[in-house]
CSV table of N, CA and C in Angstrom, one decimal:
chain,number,residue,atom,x,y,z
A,1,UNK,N,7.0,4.4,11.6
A,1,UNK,CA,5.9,5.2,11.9
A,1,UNK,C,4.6,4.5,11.2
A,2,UNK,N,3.5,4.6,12.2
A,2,UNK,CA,2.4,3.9,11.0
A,2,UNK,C,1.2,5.0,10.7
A,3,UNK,N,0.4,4.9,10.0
A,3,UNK,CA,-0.3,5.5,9.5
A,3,UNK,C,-2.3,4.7,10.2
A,4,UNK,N,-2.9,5.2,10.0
A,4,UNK,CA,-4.1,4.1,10.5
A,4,UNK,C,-5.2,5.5,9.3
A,5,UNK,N,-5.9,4.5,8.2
A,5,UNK,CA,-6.7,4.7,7.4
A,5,UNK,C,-8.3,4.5,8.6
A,6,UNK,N,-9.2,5.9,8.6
A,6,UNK,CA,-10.3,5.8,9.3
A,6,UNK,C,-11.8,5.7,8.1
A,7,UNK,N,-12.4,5.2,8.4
A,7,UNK,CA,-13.7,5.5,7.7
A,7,UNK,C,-15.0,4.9,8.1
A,8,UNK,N,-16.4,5.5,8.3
A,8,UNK,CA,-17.7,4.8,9.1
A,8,UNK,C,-18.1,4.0,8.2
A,9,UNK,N,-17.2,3.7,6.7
A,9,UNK,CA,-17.9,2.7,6.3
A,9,UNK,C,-16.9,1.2,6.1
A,10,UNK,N,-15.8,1.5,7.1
A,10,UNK,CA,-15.0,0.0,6.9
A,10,UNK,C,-14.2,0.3,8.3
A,11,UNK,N,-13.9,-1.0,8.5
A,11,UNK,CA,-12.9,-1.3,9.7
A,11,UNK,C,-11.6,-0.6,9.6
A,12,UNK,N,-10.7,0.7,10.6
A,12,UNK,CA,-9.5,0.8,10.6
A,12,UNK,C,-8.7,-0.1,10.0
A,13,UNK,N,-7.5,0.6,9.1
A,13,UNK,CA,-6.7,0.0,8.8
A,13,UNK,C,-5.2,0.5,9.2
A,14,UNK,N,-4.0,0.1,9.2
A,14,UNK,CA,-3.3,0.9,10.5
A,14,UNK,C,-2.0,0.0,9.7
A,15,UNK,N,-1.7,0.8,8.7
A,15,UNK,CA,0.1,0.4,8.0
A,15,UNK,C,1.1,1.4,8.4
A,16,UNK,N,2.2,0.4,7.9
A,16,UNK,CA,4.0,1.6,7.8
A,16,UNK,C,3.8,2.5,6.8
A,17,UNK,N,4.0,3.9,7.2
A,17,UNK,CA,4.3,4.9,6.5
A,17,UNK,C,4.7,4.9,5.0
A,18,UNK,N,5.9,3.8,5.1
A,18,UNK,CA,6.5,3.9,3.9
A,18,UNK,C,5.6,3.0,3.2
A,19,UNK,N,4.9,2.0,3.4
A,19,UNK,CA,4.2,1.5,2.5
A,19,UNK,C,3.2,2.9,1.7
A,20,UNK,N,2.1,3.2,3.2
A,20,UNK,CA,1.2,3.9,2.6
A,20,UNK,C,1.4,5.3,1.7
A,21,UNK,N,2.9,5.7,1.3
A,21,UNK,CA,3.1,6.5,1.2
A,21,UNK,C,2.9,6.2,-0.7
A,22,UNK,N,3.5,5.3,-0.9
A,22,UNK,CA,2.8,4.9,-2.8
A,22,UNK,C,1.3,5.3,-2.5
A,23,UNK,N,0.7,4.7,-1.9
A,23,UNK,CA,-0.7,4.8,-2.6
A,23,UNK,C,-1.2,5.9,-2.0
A,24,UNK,N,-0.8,6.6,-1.2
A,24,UNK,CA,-1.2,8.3,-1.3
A,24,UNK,C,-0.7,9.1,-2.3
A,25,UNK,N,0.6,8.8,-2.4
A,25,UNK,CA,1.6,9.8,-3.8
A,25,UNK,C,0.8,9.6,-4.9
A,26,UNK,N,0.3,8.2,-5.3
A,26,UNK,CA,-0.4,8.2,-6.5
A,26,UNK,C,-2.0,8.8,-6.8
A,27,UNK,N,-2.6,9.4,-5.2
A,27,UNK,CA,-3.6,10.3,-5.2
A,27,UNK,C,-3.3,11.6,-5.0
A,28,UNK,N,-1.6,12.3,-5.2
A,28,UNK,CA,-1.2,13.2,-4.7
A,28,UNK,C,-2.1,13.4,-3.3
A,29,UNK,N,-1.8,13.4,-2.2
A,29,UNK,CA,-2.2,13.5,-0.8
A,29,UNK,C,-1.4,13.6,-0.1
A,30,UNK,N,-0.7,14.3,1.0
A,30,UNK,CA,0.0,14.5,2.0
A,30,UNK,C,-0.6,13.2,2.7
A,31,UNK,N,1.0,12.4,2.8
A,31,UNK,CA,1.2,11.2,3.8
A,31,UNK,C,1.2,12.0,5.6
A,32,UNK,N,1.1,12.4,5.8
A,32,UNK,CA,1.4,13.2,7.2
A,32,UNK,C,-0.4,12.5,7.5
A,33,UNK,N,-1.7,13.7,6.9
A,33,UNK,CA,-3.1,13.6,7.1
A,33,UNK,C,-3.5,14.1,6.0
A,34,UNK,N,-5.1,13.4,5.8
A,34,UNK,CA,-5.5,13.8,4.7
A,34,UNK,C,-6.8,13.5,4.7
A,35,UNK,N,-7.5,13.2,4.0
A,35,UNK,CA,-8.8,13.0,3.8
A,35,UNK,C,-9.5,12.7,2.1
A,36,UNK,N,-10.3,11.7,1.9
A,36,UNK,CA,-10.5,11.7,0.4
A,36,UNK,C,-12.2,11.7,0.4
A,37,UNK,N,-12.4,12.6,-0.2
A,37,UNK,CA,-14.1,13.1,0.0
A,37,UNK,C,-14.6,12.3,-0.8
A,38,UNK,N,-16.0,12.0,-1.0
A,38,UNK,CA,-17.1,10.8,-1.5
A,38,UNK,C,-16.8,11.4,-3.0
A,39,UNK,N,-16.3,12.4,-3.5
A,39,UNK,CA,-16.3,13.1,-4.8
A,39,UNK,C,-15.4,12.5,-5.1
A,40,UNK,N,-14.1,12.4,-4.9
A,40,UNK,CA,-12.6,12.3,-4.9
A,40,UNK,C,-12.5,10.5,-5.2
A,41,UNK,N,-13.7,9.6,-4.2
A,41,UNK,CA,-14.0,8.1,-4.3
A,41,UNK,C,-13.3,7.5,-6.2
A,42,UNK,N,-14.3,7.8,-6.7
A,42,UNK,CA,-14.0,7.0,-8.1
A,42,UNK,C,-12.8,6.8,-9.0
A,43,UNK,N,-12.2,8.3,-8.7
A,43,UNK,CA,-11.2,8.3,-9.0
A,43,UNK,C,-10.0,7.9,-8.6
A,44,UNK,N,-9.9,7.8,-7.4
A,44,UNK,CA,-8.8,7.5,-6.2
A,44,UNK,C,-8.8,6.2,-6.9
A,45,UNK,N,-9.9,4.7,-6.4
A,45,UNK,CA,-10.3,3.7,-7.5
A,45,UNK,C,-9.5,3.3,-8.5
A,46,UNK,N,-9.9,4.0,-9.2
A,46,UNK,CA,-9.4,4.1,-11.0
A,46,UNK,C,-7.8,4.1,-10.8
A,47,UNK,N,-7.1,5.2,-9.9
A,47,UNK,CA,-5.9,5.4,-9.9
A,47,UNK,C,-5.1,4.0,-9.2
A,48,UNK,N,-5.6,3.6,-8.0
A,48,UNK,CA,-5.3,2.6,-7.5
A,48,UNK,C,-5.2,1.4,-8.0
A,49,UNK,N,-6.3,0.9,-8.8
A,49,UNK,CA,-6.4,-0.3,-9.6
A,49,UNK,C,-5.3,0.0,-10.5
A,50,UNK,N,-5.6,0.9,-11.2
A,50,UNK,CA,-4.9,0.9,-12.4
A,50,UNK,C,-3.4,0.5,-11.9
A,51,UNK,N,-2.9,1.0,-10.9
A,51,UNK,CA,-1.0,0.9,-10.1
A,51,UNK,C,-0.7,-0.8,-9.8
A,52,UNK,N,-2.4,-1.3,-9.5
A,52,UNK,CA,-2.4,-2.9,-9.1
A,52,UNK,C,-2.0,-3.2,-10.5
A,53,UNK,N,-2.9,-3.3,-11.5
A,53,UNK,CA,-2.7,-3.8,-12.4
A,53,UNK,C,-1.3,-3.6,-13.1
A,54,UNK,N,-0.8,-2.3,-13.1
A,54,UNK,CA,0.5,-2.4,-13.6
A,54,UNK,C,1.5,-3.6,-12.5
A,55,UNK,N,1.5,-3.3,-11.4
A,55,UNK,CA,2.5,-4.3,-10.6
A,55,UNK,C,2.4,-5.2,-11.2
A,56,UNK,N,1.1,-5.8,-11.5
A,56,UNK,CA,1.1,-6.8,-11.9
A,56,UNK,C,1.3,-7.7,-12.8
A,57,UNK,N,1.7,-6.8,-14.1
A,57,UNK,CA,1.9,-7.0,-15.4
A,57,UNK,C,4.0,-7.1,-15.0
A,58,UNK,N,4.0,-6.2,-14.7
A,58,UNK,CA,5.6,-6.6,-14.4
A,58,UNK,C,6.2,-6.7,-12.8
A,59,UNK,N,5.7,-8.2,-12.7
A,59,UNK,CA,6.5,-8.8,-11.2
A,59,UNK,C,8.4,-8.0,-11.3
A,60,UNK,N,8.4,-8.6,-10.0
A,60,UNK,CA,9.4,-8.3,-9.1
A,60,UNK,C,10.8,-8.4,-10.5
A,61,UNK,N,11.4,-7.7,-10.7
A,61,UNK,CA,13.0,-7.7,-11.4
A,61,UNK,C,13.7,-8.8,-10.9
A,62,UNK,N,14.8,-9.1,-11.5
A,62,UNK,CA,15.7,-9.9,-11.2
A,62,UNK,C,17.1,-8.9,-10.5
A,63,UNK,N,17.1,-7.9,-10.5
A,63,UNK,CA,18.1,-7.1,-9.8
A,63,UNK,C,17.5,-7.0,-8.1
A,64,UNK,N,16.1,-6.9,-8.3
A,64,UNK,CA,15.2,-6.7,-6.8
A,64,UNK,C,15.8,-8.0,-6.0
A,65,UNK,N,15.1,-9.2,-6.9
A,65,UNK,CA,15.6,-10.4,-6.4
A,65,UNK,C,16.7,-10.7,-5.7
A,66,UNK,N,17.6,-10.4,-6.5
A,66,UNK,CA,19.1,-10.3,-5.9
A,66,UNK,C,19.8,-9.7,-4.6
A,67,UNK,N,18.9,-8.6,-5.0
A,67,UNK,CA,19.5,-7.5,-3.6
A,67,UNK,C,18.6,-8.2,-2.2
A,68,UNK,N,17.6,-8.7,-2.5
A,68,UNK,CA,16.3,-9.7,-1.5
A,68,UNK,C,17.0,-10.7,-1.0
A,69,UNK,N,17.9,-11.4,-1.6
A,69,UNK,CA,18.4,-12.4,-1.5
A,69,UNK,C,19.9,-12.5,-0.9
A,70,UNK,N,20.5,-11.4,-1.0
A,70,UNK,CA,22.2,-11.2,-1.0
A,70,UNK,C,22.4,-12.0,0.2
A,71,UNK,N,21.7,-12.1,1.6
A,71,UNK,CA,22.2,-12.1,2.9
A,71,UNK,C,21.7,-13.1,3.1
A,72,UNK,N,20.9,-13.9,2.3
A,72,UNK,CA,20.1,-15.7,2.6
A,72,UNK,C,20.4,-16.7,1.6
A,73,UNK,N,21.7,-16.6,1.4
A,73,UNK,CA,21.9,-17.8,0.8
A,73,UNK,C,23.4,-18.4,1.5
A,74,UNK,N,23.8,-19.6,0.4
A,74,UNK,CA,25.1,-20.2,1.1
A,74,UNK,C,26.3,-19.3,0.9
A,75,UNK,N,25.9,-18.4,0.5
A,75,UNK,CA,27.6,-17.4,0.4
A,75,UNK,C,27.0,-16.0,1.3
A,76,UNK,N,25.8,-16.0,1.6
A,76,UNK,CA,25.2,-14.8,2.4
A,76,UNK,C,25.7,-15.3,4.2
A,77,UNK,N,25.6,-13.9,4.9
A,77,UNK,CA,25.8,-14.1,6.7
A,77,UNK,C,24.5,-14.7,7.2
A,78,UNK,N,23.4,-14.4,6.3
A,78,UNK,CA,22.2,-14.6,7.4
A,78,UNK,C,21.6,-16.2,6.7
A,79,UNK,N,22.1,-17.2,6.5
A,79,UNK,CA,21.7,-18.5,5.8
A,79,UNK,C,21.3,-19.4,6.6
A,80,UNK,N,20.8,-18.5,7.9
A,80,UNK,CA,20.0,-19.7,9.0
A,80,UNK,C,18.7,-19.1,8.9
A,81,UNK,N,17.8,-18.3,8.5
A,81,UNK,CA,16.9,-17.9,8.3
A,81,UNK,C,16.3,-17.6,6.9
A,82,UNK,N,15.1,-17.8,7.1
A,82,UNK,CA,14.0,-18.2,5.9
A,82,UNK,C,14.6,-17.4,4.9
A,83,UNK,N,14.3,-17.3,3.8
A,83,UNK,CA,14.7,-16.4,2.8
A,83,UNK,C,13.1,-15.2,2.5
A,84,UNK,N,13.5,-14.5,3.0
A,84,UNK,CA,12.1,-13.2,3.0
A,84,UNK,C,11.1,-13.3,1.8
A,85,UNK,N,9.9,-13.4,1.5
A,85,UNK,CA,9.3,-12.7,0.5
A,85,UNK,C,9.1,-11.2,0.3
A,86,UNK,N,8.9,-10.7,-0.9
A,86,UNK,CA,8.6,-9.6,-0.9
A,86,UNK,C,6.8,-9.4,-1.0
A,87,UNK,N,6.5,-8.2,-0.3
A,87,UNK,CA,5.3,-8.3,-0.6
A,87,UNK,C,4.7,-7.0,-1.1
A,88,UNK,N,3.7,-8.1,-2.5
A,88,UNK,CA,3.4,-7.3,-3.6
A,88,UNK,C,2.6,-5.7,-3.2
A,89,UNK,N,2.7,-4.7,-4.3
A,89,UNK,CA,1.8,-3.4,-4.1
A,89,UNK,C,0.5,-3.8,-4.1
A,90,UNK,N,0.3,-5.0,-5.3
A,90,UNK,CA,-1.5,-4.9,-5.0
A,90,UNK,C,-1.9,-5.9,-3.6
A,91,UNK,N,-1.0,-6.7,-2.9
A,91,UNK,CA,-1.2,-6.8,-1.7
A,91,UNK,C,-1.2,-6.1,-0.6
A,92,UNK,N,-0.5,-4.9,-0.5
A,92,UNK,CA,0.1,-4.0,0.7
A,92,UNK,C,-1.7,-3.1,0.2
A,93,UNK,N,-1.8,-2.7,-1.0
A,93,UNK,CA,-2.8,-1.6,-1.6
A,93,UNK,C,-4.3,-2.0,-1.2
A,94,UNK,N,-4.4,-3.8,-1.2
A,94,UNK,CA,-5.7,-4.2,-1.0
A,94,UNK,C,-6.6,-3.8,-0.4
A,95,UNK,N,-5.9,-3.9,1.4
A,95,UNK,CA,-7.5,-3.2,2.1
A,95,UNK,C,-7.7,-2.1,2.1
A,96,UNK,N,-6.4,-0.8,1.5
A,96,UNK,CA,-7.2,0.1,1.4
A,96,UNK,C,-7.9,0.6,0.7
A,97,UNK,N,-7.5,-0.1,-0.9
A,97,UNK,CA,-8.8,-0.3,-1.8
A,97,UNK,C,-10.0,-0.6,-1.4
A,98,UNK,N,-10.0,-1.7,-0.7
A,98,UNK,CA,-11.7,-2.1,0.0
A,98,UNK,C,-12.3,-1.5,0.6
A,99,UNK,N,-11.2,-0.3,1.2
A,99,UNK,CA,-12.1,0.7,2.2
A,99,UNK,C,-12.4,1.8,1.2
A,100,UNK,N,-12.0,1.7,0.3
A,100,UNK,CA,-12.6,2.8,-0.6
A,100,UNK,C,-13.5,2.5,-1.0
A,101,UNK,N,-13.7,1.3,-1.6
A,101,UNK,CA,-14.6,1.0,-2.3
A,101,UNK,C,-16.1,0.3,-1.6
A,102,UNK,N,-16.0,0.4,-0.3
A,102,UNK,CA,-16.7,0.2,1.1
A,102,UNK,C,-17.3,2.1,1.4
A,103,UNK,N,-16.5,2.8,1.3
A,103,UNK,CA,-16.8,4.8,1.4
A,103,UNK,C,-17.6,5.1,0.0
A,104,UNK,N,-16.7,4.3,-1.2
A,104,UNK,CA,-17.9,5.3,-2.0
A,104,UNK,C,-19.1,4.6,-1.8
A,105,UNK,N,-19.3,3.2,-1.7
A,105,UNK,CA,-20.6,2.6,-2.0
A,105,UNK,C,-21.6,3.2,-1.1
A,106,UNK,N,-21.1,3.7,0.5
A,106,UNK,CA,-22.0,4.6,1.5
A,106,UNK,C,-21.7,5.8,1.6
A,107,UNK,N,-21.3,6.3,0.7
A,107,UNK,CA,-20.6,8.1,0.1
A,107,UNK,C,-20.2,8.7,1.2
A,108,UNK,N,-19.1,7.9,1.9
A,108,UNK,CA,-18.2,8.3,3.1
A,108,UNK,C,-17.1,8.1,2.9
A,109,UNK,N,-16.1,9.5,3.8
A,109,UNK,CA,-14.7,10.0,3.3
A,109,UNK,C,-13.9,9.1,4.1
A,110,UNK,N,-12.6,8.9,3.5
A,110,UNK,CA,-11.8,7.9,4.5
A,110,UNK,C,-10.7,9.0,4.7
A,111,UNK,N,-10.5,9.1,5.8
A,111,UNK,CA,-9.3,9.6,6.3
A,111,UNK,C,-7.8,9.2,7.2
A,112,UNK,N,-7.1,9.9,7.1
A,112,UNK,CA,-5.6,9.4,7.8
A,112,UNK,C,-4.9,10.3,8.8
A,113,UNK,N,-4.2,10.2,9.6
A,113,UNK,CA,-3.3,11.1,10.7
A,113,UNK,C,-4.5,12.0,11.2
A,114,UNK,N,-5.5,11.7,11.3
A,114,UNK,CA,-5.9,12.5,12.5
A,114,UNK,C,-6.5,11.8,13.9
């Protein structure tokens, strides 16, 4: 299922559910629809960076790795195909950061599912 982030001050953005569902939980927001008003801006911000910068400080586990890996290597079934990356929260989080930070600077609300 995807989600599509709207707002007059940045370009549609239009992810998988399950991604966008972290970075709504961490603004408490119903993933279904929602809306984040020009008030709501700064802090939404604050909360989101702050989740980047944690990712960031502790990359990917060595148990993640493993389980990422089980089915692409020479004892894995799938070892004709690339070995996947994962991709990071402050990568998946980016543009909807930008679109936030694109709403507060023109004190416009970004919205979702509608």
């Amino acid at each position: 299922m995807l989600i599509t982030f709207k707002s007059k001050a940045a370009t549609e953005i239009t992810m998988y559910k399950e991604h966008a569902r972290r970075i709504l939980e961490l603004l408490h927001k119903d993933v279904e629809r929602g809306i984040i008003t020009p008030p709501e801006l700064p802090q939404a911000i604050q909360k989101i960076e702050a989740a980047v910068a944690e990712s960031k400080a502790h990359p990917i586990s060595e148990e993640v790795s493993r389980d990422v890996n089980a089915h692409h290597n020479e004892n894995g079934d799938d070892n004709e195909h690339e070995t996947p990356e994962p991709v990071s929260f402050a990568t998946r989080a980016f543009p909807v950061l930008e679109m936030l930070h694109a709403a507060n600077k023109m004190q416009r609300e970004v919205m979702w599912g509608v």
